[in-house]
Coordinates of C-alpha atoms in Angstrom, one line a residue:
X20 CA 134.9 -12.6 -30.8
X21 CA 135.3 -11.3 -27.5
X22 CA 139.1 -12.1 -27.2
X23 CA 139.6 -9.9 -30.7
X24 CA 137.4 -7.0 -29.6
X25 CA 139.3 -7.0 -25.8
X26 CA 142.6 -7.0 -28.2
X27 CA 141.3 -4.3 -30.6
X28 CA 140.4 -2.1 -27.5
X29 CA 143.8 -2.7 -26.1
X30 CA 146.3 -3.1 -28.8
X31 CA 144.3 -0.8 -31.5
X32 CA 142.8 1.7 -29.9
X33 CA 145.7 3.8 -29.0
X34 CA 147.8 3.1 -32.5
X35 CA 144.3 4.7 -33.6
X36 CA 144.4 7.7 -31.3
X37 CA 148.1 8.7 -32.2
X38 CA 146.9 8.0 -35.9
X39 CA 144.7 10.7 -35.3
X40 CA 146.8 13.1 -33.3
X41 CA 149.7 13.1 -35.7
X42 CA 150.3 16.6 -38.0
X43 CA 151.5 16.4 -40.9
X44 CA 154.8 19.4 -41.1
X45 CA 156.4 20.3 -43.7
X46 CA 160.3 21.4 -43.4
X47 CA 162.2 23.3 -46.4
X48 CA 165.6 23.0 -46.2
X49 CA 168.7 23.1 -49.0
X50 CA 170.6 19.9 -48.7
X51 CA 173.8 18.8 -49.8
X52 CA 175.7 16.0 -49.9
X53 CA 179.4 14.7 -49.2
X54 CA 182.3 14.0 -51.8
X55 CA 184.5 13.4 -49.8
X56 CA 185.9 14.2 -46.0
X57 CA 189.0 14.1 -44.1
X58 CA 192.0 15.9 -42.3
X59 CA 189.2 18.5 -41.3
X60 CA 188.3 19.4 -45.2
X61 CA 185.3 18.6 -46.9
X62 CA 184.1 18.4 -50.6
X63 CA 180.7 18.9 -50.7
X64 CA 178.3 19.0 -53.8
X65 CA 174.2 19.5 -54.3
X66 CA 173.8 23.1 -53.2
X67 CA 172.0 25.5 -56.0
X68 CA 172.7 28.8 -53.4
X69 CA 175.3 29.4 -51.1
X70 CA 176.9 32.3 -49.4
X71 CA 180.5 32.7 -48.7
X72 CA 181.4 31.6 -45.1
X73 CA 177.8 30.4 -44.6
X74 CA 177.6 28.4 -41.7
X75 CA 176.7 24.7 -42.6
X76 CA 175.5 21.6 -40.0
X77 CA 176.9 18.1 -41.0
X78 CA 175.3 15.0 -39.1
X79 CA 176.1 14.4 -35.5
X80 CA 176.3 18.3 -34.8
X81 CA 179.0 19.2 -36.4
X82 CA 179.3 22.5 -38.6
X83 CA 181.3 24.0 -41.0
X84 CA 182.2 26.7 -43.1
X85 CA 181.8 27.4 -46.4
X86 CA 185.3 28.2 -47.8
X87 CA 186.2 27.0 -51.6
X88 CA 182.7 28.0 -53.7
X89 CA 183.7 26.5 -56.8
X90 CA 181.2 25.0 -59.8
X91 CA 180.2 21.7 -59.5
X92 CA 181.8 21.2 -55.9
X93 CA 182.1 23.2 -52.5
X94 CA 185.4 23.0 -50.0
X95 CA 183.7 23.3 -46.5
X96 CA 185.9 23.7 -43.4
X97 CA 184.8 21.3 -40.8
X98 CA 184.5 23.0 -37.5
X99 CA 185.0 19.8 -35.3
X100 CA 185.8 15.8 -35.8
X101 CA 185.2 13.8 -39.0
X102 CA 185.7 11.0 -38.0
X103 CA 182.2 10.0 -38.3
X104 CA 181.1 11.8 -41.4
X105 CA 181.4 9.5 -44.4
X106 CA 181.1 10.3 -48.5
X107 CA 176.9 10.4 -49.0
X108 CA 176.3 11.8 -46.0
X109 CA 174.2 14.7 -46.6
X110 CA 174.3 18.6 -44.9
X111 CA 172.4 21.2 -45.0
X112 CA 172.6 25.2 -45.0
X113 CA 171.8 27.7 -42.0
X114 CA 171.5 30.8 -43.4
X115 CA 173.8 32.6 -40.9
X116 CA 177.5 32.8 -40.3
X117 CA 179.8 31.4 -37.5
X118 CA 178.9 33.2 -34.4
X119 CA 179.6 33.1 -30.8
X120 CA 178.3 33.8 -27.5
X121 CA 179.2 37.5 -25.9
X122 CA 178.1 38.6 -22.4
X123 CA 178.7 38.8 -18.5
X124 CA 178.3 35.4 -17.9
X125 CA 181.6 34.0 -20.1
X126 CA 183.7 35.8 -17.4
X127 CA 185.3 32.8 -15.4
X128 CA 184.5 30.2 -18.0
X129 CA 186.9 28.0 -20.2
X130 CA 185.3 27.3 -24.1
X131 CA 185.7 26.8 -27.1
X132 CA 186.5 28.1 -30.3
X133 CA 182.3 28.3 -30.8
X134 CA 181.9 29.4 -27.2
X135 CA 180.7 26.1 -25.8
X136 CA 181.7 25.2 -22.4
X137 CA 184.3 22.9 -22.0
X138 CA 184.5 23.3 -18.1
X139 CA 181.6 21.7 -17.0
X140 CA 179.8 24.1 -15.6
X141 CA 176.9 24.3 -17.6
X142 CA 175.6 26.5 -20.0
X143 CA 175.9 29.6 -20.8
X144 CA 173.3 32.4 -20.5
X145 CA 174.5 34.8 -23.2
X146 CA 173.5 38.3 -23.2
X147 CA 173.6 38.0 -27.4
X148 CA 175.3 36.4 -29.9
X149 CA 177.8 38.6 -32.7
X150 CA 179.4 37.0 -35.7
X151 CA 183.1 36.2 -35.3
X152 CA 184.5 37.9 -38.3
X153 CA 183.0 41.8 -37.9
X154 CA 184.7 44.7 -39.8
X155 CA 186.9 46.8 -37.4
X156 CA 186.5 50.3 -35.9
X157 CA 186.4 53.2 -38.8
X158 CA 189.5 55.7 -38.1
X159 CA 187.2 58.5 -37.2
X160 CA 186.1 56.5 -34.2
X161 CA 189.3 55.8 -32.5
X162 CA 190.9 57.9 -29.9
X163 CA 195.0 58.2 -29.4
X164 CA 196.4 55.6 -27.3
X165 CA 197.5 57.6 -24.1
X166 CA 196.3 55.5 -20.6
X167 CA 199.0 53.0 -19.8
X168 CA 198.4 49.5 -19.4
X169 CA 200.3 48.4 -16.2
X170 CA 202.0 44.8 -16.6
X171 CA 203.5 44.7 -12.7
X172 CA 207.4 44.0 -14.7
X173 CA 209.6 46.5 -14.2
X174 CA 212.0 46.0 -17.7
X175 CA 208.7 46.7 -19.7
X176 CA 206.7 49.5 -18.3
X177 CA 209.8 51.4 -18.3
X178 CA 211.5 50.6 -21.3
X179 CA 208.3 49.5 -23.6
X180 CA 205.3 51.0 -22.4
X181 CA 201.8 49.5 -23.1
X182 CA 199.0 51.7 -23.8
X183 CA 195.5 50.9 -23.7
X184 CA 194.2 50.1 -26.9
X185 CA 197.5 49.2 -28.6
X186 CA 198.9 45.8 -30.4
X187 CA 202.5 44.9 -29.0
X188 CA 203.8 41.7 -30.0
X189 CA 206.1 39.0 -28.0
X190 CA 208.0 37.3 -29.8
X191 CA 210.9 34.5 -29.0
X192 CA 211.9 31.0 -29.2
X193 CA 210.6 28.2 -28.2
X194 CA 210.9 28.2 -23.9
X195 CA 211.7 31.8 -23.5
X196 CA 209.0 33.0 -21.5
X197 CA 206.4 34.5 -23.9
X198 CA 203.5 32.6 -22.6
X199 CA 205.0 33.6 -18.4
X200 CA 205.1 37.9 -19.9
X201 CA 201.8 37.5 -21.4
X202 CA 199.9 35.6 -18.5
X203 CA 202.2 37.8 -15.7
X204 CA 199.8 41.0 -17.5
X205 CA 197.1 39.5 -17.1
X206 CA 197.5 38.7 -13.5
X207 CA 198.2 42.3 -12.9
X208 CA 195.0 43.3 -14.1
X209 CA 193.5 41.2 -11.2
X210 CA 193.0 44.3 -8.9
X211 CA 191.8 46.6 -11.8
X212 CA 189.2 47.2 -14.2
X213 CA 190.7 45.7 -16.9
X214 CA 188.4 42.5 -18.6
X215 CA 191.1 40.2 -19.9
X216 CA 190.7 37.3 -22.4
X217 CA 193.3 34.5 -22.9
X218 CA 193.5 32.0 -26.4
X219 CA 195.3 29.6 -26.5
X220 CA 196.0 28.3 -30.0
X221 CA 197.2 25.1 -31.0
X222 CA 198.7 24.6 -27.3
X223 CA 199.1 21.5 -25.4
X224 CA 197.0 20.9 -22.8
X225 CA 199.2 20.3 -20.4
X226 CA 200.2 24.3 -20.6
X227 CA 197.0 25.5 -21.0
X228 CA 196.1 23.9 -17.3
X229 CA 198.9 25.6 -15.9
X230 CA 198.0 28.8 -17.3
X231 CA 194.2 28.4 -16.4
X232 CA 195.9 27.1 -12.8
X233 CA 197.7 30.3 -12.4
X234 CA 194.6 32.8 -12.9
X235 CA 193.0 30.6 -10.7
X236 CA 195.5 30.9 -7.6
X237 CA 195.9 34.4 -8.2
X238 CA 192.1 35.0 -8.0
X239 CA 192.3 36.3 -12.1
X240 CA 189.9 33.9 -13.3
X241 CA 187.0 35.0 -12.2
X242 CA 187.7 38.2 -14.7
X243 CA 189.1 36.1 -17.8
X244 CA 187.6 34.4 -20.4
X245 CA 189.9 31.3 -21.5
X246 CA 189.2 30.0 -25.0
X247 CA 190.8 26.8 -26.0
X248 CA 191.7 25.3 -29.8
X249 CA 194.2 22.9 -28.7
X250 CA 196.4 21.3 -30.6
X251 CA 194.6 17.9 -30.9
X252 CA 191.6 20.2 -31.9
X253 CA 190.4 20.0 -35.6
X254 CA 192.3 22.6 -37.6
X255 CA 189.3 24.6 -38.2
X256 CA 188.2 25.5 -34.7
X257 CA 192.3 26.7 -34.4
X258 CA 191.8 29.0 -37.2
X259 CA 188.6 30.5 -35.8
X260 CA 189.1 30.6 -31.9
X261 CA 191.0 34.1 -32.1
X262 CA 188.1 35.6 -34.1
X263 CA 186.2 34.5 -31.8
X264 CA 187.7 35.5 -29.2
X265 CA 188.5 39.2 -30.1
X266 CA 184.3 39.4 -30.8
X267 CA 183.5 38.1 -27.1
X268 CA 186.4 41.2 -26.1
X269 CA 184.8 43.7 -28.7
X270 CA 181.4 43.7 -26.8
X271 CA 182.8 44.6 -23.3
X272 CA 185.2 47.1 -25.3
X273 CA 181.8 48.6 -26.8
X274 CA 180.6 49.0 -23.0
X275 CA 183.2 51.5 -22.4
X276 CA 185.1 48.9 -20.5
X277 CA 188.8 48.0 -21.1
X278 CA 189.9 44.5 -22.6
X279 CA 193.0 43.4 -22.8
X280 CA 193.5 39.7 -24.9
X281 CA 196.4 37.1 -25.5
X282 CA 196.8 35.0 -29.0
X283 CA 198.6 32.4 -27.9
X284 CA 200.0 31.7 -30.2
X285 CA 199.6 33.0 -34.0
X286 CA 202.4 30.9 -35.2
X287 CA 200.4 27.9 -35.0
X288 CA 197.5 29.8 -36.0
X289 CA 199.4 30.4 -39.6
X290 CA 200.2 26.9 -39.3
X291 CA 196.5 25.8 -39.4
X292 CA 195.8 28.3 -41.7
X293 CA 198.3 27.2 -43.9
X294 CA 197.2 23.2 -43.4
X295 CA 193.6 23.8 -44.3
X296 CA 194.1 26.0 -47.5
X297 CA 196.8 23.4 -48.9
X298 CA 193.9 20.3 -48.5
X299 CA 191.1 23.0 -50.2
X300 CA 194.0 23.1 -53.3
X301 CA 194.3 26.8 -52.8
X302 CA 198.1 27.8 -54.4
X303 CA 201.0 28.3 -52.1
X304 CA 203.3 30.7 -51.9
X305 CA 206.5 31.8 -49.5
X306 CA 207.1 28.5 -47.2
X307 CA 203.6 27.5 -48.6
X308 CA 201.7 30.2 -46.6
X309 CA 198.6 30.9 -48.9
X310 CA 198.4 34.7 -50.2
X311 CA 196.1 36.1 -48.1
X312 CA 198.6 35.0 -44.6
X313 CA 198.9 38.5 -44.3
X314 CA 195.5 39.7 -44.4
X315 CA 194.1 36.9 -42.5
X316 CA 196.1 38.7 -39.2
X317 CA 196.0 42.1 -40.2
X318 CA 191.8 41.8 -40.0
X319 CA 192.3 40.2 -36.5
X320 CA 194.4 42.9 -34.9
X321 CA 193.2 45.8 -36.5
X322 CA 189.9 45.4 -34.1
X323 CA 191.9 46.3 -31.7
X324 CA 192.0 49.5 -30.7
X325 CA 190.7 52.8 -27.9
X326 CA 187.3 54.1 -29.0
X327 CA 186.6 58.0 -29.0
X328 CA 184.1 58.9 -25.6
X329 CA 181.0 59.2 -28.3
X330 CA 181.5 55.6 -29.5
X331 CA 182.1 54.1 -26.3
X332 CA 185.6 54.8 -24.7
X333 CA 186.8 51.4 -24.3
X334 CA 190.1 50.3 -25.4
X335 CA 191.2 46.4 -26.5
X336 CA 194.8 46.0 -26.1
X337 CA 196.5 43.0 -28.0
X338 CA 199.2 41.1 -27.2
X339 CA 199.5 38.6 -29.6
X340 CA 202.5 35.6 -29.1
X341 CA 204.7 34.6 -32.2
X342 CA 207.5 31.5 -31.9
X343 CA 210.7 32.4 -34.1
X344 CA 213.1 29.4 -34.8
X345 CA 216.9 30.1 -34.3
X346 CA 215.9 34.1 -33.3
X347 CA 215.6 34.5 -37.3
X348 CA 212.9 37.6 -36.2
X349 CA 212.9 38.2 -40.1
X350 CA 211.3 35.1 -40.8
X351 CA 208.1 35.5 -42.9
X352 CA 204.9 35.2 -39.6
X353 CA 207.3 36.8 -37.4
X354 CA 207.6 39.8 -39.7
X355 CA 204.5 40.4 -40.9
X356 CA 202.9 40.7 -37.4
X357 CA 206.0 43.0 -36.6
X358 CA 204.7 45.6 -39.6
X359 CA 201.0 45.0 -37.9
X360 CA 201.6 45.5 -34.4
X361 CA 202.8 48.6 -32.8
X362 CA 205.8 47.0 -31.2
X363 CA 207.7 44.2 -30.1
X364 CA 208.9 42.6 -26.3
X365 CA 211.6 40.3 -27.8
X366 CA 212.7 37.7 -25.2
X367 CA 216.3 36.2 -26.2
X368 CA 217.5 32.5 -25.4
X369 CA 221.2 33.6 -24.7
X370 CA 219.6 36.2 -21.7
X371 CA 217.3 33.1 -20.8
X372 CA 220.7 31.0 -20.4
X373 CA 222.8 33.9 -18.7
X374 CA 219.7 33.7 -16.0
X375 CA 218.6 37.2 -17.2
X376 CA 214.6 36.6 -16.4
X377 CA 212.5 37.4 -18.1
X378 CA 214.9 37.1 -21.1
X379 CA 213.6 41.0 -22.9
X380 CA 216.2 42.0 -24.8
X381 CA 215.6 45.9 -24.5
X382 CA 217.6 46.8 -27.7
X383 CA 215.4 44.2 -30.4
X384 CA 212.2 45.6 -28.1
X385 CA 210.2 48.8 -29.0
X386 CA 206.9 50.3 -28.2
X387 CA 206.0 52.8 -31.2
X388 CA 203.7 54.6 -28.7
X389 CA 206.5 54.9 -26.2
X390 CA 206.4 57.6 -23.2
X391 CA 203.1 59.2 -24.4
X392 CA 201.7 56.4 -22.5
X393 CA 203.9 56.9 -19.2
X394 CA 202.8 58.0 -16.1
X395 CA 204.7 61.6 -15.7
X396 CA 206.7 60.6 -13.1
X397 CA 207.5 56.8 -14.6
X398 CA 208.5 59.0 -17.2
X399 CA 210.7 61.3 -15.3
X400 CA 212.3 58.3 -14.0
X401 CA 212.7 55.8 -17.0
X402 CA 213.1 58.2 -20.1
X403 CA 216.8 58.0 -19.9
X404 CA 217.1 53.8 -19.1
X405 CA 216.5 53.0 -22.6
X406 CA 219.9 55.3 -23.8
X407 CA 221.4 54.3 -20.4
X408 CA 221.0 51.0 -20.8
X409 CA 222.4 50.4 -24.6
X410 CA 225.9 52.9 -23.6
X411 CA 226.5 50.0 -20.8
X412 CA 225.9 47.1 -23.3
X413 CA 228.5 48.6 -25.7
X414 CA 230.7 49.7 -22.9
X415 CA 230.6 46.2 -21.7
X416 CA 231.8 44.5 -24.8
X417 CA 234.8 47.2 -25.2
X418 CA 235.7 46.0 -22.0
X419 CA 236.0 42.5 -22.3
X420 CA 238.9 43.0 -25.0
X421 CA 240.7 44.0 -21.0
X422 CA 241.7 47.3 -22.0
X423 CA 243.0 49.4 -19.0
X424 CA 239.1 51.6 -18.1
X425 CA 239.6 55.1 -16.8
X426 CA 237.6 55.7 -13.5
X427 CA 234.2 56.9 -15.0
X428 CA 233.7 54.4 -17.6
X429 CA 234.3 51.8 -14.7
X430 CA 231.5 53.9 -13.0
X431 CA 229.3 53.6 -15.8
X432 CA 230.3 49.8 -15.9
X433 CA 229.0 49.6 -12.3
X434 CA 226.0 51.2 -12.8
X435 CA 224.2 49.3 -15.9
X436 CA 225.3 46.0 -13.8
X437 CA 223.0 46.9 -11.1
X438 CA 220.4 47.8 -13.3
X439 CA 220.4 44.6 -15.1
X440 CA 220.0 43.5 -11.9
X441 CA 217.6 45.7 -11.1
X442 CA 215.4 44.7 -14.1
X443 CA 215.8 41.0 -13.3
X444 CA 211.7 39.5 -11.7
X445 CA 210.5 36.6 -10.2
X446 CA 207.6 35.2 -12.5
X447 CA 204.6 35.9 -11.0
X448 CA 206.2 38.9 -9.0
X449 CA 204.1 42.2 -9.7
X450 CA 205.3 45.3 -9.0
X451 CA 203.0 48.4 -8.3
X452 CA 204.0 52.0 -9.9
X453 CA 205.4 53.2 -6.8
X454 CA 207.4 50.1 -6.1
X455 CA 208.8 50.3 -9.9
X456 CA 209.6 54.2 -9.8
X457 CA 211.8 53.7 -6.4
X458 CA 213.6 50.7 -7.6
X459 CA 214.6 52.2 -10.5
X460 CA 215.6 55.8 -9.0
X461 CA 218.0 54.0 -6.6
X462 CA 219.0 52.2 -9.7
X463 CA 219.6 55.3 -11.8
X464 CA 220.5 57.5 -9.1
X465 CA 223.8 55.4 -8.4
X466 CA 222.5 54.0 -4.6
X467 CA 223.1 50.4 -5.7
X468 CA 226.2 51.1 -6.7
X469 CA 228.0 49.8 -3.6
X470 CA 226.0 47.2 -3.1
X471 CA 227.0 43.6 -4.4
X472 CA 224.7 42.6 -6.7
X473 CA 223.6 39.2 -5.2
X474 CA 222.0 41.5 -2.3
X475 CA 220.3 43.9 -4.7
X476 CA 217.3 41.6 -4.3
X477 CA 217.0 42.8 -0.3
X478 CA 217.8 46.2 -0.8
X479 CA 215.2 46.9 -3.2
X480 CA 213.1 45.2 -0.9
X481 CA 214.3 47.8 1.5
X482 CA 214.2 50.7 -0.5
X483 CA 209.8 49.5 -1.6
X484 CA 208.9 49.4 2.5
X485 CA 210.9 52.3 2.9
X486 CA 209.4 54.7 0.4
X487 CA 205.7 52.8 1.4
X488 CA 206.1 53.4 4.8
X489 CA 207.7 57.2 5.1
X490 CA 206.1 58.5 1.5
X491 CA 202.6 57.6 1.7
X492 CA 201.0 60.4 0.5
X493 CA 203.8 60.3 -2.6
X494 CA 203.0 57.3 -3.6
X495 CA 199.4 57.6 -3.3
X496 CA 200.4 60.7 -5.9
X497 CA 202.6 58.7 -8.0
X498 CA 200.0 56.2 -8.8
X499 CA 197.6 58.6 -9.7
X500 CA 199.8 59.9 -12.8
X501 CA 200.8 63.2 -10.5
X502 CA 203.9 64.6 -12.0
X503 CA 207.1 63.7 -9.6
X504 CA 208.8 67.7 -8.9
X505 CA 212.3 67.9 -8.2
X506 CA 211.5 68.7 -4.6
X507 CA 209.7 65.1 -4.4
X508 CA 212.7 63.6 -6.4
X509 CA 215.4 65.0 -3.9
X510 CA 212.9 63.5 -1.2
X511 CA 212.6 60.0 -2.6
X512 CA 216.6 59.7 -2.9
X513 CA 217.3 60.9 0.5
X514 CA 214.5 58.5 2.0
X515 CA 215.9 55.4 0.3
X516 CA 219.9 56.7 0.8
X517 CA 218.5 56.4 4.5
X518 CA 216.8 53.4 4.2
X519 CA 220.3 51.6 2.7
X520 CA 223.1 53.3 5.1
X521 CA 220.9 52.9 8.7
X522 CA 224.7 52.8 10.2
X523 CA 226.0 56.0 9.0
X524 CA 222.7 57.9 9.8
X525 CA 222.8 56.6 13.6
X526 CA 226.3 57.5 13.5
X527 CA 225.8 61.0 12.0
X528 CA 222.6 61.5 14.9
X529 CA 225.3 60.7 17.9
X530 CA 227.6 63.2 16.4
X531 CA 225.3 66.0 16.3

């Protein structure tokens, strides 16, 4: 007896004591179970209420979205692997929608297409959480696009301007240089008050580390967001990741601040789209694109956009990335994000074999808010090159039929040779405004013209240190938006004419 009681005391005594301590809870929740899964689709059946894309949470963690509500059966988006789900396993509803993390503290950080980290640096302390698909800015709340947004290359902040709070698209073939333009802007930003926010969208991950590399050498990073829906990524988080990336931009935008954000790219954002409305047996139509291919980018880049004072003040500029195939820019994506956006950089794979970097052919290229966004003097500068620039093309092609040129269209010849030279850049190469408006005013202003164009890359060197070092109260003036007068024109010409020909000024100084 005294063994059992020492063993009751030991052995039964405690089972007793969690007996005891044990509450019973009860847990109400609306569960579902699973048809059938794969290919990052699932049929689901067993729910008697469900909202339209309702957030759902499928075993292991994974969620998804409520797409397809049809009787009898539910088509569910799976917002990760599903691999391990299996027919029979059962889901249940959350009551809320997809929605992401927004704040100070994603600034620097690599995530997701949900927001969750994917660098390793722990988690993140949100300052709230917003629903990735949000209705965009009413008309009465916007304000005209009219600050410039400075990209630091020369061939498109003075032949396409970018405002603040406009949608300009780059499109190209594949290896081009979209991906270099887009990342080259946001680099720019690095010294400014510009927020910026890259997503990269179907990508390999190979590129993505070199563009995360490159904000990180250039000291960008630390004022980007980077989301990531790579290409080995399920379907799903690709077709959400720039939703949720233009929320995580609309709250600093709502701040007053100004955002600027890359979709890179939305051709393989289509492509996804098209992929997981084909496995819900939604119809196709043109190249099997559902209907709604349209809508599904017009709702994204409509939230972009520069907010009147009372609502805010901030701006979100878009510059969404499209791939053409064989420069067919009439293709169906390709031209349904050119009647979105409001313009087009066009990079060409002939000027990318001619050595022509970057490869922006200015005649395909437009920016439908043009000078307005200018700096005055840019503009006093660069509101002929566009005009300038398309006489030379045509006078270049007459010429190669070897016609005998009189004198001044051989002058003209000359001129739009130096500034295609001129407009050629070194990725990674920024150029301020006063740097750009010199450059170009020697280029203009005929004082390349005897130079040979392999050493136009040291004279404009040259002609930069020269203007920085004898005009600094002009350029100071310049980057402020200050209108350039003719006086400060003449001035500008006769400081770089002097900067090119040291050996005729010394010569003229020991004849006086």
């Amino acid at each position: 007896m005294g063994v059992f009681n020492t063993l009751s005391d030991t052995v039964f005594a405690p089972l007793e004591t969690a007996r005891r301590n044990i509450k019973a809870t009860v847990e109400m929740a609306e569960i579902a179970h699973i048809l059938s899964v794969g290919n990052g689709v699932a049929q689901v059946a067993g729910f008697t209420d469900l909202h339209a894309d309702e957030l759902v949470a499928f075993p292991q963690g994974v969620m998804g979205i409520a797409a397809n509500l049809q009787k009898g059966r539910i088509g569910v988006i799976v917002l990760g692997e599903t691999d391990q789900l299996r027919p029979g396993d059962r889901l249940r509803r959350t009551g809320r929608v997809v929605d992401v993390p927004v704040g100070q503290a994603l600034l620097g950080r690599i995530v997701d297409g949900l927001g969750r980290p994917l660098d390793g640096g722990g988690p993140i302390e949100a300052d709230d959480r917003l629903p990735v698909e949000r209705p965009a800015p009413p008309i009465m709340h916007r304000a005209p696009v009219d600050v410039p947004l400075q990209t630091g290359i020369k061939a498109i902040d003075a032949a396409i301007p970018i405002g603040r709070g406009q949608r300009e698209l780059i499109l190209g073939d594949r290896q081009t240089g979209k991906t270099t333009i887009a990342v080259d802007t946001i680099l720019n930003q690095t010294d400014g008050d510009v927020i910026s926010v890259y997503c990269a969208i179907g990508q390999r991950a190979s590129a993505v580390a070199q563009v995360i590399a490159s904000l990180r050498n250039h000291g960008a990073l630390d004022r980007t967001i980077v989301m990531v829906a790579g290409g080995d990524d399920a379907p799903g988080l690709q077709f959400i990741a720039p939703y949720a990336a233009m929320t995580m931009a609309e709250y600093f935008m709502a701040q007053g601040r100004d955002v600027l954000i890359v979709f890179d790219d939305l051709t393989r954002h289509a492509r996804a789209y098209r992929e997981l409305s084909l496995l819900l047996r939604r119809p196709p139509g043109r190249e099997a694109y559902p209907g709604d291919i349209f809508y599904i980018h017009s709702r994204l880049l409509e939230r972009a956009t520069h907010l009147r004072d009372e609502h805010g003040g901030g701006s979100l500029t878009a510059l969404p990335v499209v791939e053409t195939q064989a420069q067919n820019i009439s293709a169906y994506i390709p031209t349904n994000l050119i009647s979105i956006t409001d313009g087009q950089v066009y990079l060409s794979p002939d000027l990318f074999e001619k050595g022509q970097l970057p490869a922006i052919d200015i005649g395909q290229s437009v920016s439908r808010v043009g000078g307005k966004v200018q700096r005055p003097a840019f503009r006093a500068v660069a509101g002929s090159l566009r005009l300038m620039y398309a006489q030379f093309e045509e006078l270049e092609t007459f010429a190669r039929f070897g016609t005998q040129l009189d004198e001044e269209t051989r002058r003209k010849l000359t001129r739009g040779q130096r500034v295609r030279e001129v407009l050629k850049q070194h990725e990674h190469h920024h150029l301020d405004v006063p740097a750009q408006i010199a450059v170009l005013l020697a280029a203009t202003e005929g004082l390349f013209d005897q130079i040979a164009p392999d050493d136009l890359a040291d004279a404009q060197g040259v002609v930069q240190e020269a203007v920085r070092q004898q005009k600094p109260d002009l350029c100071d003036d310049m980057a402020k938006g200050k209108e350039l007068t003719p006086d400060d024109r003449a001035g500008l010409i006769a400081t770089m004419r002097d900067a090119l020909n040291p050996d005729q000024n010394e010569a003229t100084d020991g004849n006086a």
